[in-house]
Short mmCIF file of N, CA and C in Angstrom, two decimals:
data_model
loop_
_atom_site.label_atom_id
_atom_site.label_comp_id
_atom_site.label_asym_id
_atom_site.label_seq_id
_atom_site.Cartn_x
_atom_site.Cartn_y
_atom_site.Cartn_z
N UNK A 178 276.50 -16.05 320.79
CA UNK A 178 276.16 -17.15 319.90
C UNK A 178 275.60 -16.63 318.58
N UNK A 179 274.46 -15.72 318.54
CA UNK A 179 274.08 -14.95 317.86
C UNK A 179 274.96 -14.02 316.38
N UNK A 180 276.35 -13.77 316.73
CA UNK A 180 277.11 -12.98 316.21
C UNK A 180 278.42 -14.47 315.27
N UNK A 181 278.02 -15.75 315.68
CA UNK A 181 278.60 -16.92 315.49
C UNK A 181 277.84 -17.13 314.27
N UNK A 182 276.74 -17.21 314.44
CA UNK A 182 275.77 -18.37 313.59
C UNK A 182 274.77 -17.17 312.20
N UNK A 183 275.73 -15.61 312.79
CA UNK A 183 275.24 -14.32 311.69
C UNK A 183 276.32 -14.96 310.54
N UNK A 184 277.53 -15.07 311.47
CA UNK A 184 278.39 -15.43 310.28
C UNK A 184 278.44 -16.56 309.83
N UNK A 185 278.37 -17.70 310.61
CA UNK A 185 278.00 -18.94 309.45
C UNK A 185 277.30 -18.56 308.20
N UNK A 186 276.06 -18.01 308.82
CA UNK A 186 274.77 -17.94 307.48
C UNK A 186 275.73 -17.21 306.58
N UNK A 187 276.29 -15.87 306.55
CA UNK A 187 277.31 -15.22 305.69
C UNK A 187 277.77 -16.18 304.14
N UNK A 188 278.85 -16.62 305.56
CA UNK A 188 279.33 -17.76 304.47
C UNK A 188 278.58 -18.87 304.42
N UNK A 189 277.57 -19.24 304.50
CA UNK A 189 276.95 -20.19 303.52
C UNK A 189 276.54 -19.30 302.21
N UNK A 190 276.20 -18.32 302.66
CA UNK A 190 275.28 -17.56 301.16
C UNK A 190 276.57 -16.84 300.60
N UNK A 191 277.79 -16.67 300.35
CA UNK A 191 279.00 -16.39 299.74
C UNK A 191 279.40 -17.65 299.21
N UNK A 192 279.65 -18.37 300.19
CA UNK A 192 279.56 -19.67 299.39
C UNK A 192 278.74 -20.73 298.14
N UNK A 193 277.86 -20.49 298.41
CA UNK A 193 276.79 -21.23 297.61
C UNK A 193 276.55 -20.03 296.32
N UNK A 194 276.63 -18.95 296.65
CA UNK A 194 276.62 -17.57 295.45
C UNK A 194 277.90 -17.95 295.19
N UNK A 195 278.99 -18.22 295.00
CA UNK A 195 280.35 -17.99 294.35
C UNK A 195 280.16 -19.24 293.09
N UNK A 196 280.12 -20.66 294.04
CA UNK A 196 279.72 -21.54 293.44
C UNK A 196 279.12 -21.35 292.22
N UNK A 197 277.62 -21.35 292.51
CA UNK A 197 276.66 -21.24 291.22
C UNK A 197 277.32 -19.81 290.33
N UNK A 198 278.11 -19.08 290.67
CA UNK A 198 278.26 -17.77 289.87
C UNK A 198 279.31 -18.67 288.74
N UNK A 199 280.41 -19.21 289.38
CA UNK A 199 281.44 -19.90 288.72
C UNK A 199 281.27 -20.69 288.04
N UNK A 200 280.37 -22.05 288.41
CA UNK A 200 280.19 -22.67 288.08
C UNK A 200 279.04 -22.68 286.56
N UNK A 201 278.44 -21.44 286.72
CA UNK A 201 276.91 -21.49 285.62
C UNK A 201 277.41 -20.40 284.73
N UNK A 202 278.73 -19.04 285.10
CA UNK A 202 278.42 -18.51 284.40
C UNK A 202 280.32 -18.05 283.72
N UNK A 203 281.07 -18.38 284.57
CA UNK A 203 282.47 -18.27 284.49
C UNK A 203 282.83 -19.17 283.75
N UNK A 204 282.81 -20.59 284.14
CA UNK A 204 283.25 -21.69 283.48
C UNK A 204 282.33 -22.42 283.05
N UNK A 205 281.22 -22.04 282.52
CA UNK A 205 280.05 -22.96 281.72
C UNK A 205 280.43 -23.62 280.73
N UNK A 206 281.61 -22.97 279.88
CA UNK A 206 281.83 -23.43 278.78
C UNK A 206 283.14 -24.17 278.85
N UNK A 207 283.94 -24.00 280.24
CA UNK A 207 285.27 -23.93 279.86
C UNK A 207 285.48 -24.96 281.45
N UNK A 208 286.98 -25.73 280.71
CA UNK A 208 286.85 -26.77 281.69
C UNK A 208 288.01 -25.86 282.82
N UNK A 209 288.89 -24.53 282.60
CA UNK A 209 289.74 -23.97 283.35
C UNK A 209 290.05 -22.51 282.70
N UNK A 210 290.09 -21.39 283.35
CA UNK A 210 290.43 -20.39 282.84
C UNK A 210 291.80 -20.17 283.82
N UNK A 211 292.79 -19.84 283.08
CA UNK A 211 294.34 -19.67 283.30
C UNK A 211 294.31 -17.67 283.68
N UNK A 212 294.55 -17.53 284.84
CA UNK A 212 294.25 -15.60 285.03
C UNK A 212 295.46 -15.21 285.27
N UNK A 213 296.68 -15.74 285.93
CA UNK A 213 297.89 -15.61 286.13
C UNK A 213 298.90 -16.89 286.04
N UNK A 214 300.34 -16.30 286.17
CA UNK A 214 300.98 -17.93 286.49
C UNK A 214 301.00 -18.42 287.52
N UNK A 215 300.50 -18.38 288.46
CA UNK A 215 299.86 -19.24 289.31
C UNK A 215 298.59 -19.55 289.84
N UNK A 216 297.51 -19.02 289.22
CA UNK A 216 296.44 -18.98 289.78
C UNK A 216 295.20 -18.90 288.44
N UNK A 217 294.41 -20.29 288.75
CA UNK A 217 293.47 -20.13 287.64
C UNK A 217 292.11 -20.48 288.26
N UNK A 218 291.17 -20.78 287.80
CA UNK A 218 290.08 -21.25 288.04
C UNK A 218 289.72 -22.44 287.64
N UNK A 219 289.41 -23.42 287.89
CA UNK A 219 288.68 -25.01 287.36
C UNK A 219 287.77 -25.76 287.81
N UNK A 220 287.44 -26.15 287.28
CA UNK A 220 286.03 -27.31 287.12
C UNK A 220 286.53 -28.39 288.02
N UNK A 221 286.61 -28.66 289.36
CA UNK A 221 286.91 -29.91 290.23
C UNK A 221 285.70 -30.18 290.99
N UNK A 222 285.46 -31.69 291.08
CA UNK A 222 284.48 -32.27 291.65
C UNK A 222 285.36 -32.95 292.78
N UNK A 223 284.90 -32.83 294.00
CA UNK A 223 285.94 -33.44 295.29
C UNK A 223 284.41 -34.15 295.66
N UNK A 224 284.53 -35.94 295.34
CA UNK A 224 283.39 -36.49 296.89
C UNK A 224 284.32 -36.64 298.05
N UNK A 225 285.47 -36.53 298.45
CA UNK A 225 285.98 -36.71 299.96
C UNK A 225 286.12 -35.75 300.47
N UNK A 226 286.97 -35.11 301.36
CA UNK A 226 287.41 -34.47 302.32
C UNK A 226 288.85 -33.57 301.67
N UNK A 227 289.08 -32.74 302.70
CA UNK A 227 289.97 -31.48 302.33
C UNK A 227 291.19 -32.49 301.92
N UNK A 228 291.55 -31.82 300.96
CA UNK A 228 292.58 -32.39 299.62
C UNK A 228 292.11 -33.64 298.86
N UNK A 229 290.94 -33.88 298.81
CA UNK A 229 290.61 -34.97 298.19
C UNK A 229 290.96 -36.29 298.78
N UNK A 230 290.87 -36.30 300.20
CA UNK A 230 291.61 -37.75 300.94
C UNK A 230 290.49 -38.28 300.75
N UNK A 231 290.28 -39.96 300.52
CA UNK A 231 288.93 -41.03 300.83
C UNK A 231 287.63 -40.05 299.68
N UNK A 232 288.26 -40.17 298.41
CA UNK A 232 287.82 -39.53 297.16
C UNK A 232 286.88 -40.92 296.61
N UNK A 233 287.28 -41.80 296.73
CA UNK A 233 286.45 -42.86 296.14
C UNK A 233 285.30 -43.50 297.09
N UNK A 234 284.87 -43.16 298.08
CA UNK A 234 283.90 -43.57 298.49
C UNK A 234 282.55 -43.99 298.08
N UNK A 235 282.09 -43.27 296.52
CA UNK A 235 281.19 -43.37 296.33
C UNK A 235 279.82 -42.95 296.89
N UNK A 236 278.51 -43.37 296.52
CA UNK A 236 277.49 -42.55 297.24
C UNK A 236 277.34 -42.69 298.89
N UNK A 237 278.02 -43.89 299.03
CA UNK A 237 278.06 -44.29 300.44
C UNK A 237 279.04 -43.03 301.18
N UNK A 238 280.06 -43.25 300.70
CA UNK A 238 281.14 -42.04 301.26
C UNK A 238 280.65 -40.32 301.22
N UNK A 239 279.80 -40.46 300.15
CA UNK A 239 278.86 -39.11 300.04
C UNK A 239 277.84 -38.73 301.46
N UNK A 240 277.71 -39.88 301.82
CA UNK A 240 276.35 -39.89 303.25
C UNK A 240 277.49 -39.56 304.45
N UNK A 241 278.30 -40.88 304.37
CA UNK A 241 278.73 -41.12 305.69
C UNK A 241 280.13 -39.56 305.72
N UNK A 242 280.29 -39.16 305.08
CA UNK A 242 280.81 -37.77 305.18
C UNK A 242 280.24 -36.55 305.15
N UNK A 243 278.98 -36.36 304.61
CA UNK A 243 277.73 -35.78 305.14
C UNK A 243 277.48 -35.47 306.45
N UNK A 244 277.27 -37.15 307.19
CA UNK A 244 276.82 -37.39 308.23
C UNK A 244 278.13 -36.80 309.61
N UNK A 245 278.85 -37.21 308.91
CA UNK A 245 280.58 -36.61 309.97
C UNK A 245 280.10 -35.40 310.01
N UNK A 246 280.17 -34.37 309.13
CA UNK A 246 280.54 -33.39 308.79
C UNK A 246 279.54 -32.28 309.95
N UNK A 247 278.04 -32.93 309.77
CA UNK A 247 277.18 -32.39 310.84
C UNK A 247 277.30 -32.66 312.21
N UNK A 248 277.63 -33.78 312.41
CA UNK A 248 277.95 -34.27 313.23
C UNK A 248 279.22 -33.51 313.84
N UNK A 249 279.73 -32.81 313.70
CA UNK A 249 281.03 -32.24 313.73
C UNK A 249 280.48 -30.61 313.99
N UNK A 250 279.40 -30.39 312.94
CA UNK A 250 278.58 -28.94 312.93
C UNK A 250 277.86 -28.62 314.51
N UNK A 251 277.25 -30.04 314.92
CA UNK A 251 276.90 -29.89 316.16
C UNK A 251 277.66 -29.75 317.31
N UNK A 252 278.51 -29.92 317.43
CA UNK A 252 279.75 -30.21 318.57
C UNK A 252 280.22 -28.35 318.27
N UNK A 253 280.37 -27.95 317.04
CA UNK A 253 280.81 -26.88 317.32
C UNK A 253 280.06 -25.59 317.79
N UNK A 254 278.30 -26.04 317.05
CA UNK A 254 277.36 -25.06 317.64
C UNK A 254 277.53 -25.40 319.08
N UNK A 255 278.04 -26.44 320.24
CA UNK A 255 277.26 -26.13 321.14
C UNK A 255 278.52 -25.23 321.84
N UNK A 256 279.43 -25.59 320.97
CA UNK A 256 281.07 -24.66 321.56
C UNK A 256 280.58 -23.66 321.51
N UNK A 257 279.88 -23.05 320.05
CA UNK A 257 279.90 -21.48 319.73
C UNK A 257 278.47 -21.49 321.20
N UNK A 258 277.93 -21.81 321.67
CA UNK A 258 276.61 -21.60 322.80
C UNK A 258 277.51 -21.46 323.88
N UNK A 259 278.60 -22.01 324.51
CA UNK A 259 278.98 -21.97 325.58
C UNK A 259 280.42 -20.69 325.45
N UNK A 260 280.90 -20.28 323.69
CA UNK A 260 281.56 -19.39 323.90
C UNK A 260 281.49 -18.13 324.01
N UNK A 261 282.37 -17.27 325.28
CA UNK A 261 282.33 -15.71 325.56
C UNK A 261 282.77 -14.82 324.44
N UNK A 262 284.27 -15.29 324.20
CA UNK A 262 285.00 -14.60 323.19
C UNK A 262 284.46 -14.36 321.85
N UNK A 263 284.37 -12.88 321.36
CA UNK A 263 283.84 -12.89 320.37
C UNK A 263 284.61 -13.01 319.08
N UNK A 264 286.13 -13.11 319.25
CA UNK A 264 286.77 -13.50 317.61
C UNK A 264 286.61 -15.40 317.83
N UNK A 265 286.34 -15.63 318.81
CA UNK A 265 286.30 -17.43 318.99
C UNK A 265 284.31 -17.93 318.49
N UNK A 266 283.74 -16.97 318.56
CA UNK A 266 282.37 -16.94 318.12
C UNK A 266 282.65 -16.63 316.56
N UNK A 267 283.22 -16.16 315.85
CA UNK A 267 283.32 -15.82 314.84
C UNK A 267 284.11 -16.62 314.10
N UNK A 268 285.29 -17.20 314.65
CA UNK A 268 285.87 -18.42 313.74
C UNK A 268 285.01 -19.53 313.77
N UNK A 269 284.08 -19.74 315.02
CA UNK A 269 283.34 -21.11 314.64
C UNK A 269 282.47 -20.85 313.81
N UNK A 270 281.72 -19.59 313.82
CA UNK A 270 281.15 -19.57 312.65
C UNK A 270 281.52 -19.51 310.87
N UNK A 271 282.53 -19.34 311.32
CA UNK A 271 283.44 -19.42 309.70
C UNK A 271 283.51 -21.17 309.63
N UNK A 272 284.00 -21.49 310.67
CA UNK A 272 283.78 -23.27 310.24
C UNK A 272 282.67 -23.86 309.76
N UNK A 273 281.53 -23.49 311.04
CA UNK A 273 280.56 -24.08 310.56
C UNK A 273 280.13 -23.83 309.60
N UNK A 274 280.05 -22.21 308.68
CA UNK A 274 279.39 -21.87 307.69
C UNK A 274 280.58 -22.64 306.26
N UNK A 275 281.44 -22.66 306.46
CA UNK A 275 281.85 -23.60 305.78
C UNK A 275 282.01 -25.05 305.55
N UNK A 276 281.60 -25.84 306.74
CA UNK A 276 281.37 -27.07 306.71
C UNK A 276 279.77 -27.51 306.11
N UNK A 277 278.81 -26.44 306.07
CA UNK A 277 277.65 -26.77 305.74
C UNK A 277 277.20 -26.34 304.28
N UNK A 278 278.36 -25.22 303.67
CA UNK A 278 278.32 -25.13 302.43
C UNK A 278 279.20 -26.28 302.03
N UNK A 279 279.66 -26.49 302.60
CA UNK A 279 279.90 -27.91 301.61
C UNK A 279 279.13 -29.35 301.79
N UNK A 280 278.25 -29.46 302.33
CA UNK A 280 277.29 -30.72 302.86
C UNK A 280 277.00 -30.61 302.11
N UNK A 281 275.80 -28.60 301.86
CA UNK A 281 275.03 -28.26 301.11
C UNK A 281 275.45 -29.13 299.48
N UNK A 282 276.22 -29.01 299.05
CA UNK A 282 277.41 -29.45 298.06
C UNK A 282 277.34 -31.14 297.84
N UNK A 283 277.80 -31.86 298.77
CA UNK A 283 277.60 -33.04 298.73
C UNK A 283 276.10 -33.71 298.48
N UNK A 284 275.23 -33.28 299.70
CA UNK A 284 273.88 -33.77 299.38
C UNK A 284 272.82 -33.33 297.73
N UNK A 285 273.59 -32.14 297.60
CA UNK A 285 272.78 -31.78 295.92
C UNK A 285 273.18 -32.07 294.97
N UNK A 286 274.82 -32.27 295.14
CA UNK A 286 275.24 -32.89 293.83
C UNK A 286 275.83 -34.04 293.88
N UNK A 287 276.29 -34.38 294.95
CA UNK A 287 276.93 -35.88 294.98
C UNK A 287 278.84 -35.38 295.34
N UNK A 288 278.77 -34.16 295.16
CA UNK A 288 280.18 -33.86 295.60
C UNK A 288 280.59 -32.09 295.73
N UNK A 289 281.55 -31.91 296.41
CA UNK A 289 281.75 -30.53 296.80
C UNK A 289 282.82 -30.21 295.55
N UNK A 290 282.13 -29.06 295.00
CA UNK A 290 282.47 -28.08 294.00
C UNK A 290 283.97 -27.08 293.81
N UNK A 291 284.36 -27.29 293.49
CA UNK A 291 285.73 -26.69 293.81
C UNK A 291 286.62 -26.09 292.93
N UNK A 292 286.87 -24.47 292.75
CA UNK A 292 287.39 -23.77 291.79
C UNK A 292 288.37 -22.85 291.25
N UNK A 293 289.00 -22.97 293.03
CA UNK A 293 290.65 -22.08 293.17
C UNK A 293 291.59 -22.90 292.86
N UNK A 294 292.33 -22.76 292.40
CA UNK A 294 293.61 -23.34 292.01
C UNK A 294 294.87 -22.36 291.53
N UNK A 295 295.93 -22.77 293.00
CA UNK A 295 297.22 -21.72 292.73
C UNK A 295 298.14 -23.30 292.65
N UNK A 296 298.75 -22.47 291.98
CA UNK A 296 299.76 -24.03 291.50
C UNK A 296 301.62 -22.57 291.32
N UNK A 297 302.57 -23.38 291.40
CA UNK A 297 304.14 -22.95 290.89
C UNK A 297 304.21 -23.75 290.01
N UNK A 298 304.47 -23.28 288.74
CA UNK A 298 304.68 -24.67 287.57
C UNK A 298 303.51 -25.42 287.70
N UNK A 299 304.10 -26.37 287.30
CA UNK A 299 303.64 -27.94 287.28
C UNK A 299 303.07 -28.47 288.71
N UNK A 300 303.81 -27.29 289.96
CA UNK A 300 302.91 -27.92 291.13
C UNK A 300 301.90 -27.75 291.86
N UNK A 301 300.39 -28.28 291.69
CA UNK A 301 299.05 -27.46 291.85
C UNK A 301 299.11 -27.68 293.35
N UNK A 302 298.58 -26.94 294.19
CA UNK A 302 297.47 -27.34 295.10
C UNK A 302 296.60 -28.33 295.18
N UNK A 303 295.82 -28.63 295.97
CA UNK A 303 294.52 -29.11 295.07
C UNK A 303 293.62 -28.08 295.52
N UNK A 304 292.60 -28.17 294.60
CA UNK A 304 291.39 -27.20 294.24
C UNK A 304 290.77 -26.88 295.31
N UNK A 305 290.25 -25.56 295.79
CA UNK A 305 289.05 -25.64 296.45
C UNK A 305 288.13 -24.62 296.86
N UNK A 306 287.48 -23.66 296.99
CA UNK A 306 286.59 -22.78 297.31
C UNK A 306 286.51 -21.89 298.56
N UNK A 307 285.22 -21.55 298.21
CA UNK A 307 285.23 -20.29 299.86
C UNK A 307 285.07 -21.30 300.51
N UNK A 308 283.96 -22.02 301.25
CA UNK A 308 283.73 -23.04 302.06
C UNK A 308 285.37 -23.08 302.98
N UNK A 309 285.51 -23.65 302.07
CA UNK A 309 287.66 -24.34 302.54
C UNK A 309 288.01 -23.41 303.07
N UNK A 310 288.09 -21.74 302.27
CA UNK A 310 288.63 -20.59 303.02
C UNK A 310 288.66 -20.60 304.36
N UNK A 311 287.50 -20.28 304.66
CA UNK A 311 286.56 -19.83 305.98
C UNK A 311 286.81 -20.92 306.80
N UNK A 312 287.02 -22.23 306.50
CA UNK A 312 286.94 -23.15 307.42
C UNK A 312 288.57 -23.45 307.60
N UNK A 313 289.62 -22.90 307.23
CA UNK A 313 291.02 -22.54 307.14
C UNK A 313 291.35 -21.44 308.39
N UNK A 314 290.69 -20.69 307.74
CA UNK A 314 290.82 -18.99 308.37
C UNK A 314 290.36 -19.48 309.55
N UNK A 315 288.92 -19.66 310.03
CA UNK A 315 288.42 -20.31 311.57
C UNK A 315 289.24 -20.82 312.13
N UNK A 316 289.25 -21.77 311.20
CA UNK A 316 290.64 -22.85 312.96
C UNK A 316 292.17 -22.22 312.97
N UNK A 317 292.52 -21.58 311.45
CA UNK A 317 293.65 -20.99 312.06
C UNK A 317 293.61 -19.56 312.96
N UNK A 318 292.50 -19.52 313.11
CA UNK A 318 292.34 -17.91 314.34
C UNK A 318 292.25 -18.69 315.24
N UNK A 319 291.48 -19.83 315.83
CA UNK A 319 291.62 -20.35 316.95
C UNK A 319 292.64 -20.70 317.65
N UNK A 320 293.79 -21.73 316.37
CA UNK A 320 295.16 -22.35 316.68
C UNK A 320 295.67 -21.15 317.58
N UNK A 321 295.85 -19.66 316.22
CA UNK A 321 296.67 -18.60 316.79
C UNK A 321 296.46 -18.21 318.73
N UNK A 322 294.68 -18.12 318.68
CA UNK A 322 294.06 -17.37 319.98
C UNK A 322 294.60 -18.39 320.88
N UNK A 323 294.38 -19.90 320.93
CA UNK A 323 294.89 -20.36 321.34
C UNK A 323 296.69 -20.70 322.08
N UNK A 324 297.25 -20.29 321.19
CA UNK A 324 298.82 -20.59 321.22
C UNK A 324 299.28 -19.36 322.26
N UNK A 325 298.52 -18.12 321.07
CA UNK A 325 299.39 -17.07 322.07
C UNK A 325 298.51 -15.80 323.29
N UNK A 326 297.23 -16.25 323.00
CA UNK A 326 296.42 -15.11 323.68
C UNK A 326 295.71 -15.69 324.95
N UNK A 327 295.02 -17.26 324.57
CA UNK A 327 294.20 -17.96 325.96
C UNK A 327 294.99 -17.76 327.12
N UNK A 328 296.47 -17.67 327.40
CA UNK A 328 296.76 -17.77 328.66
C UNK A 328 296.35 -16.11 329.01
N UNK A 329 296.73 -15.69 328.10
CA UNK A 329 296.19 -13.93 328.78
C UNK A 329 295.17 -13.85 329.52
N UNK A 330 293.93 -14.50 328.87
CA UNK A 330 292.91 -14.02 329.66
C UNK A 330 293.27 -14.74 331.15
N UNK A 331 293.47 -16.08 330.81
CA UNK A 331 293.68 -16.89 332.19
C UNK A 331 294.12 -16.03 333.26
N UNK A 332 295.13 -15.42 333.30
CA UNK A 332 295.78 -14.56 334.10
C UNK A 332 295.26 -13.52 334.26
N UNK A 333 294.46 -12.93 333.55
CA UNK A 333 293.93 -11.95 334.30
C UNK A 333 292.74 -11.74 335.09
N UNK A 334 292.21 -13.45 334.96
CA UNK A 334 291.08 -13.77 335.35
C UNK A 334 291.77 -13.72 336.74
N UNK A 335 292.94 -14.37 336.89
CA UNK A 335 293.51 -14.35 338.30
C UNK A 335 293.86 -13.46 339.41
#
């Protein structure tokens, strides 16, 4: 559990340092810096959820997605308490440490901060940060451990 919740803290403090670095000292002045053709940096304010779904909620939608979000944080700490595997301790902690840098986000500013942007042409992504990374990377190590490795152990438990 211990080696779960080392790495949450990680990425909360990568997270919340990238943020304020970008945000106060990269783009202080500038509403987007263009670094390649596909990939720039920008100034996005997200109050909803990953890709900007249920964006208009307002301060209400600011709480009650707050409130999910921990709510969601708890269910996975008690996974990461009851889990053996240590790359399955380590993706939840990439979730959680990314679901709470972005609370962190919501409750201080009213919305989660967001500053990657790879686009082809004219077609962006939408925006978004380490937080998103980590909480990407987590569940897609799980999907993977899941799909192709859980029966392994099963069987050899047998």
């Amino acid at each position: 559990m211990l080696l779960g919740l080392a790495c949450a803290l990680v990425i909360i403090i990568l997270d919340q340092l990238s943020k304020y670095y970008i945000m106060e000292h990269v783009l202080n002045e500038y509403g987007a810096i263009s670094f390649t053709s596909f990939f720039n940096l920008v100034r996005a304010w997200n109050t909803g959820v990953s890709f900007s779904m249920f964006n208009d909620g307002g301060q209400t939608g600011v709480i009650l997605l707050s409130l999910m979000s921990l709510t969601i944080v708890c269910f996975l700490i008690y996974w990461l308490y009851k889990e053996k595997e240590k790359i399955i301790q380590i993706s939840l902690g990439f979730i959680i440490g990314g679901a709470i840098g972005n609370v962190i986000d919501r409750v201080s500013r009213g919305a989660v901060f967001d500053f990657l942007d790879f686009h082809i042409g004219d077609h962006h992504w939408p925006a978004f940060n380490v937080a998103d990374s980590f909480i990407c990377i987590g569940a897609t190590i799980i999907i993977i451990h899941g799909l192709f490795f859980a029966h392994k152990k099963e069987e050899e438990k047998k």
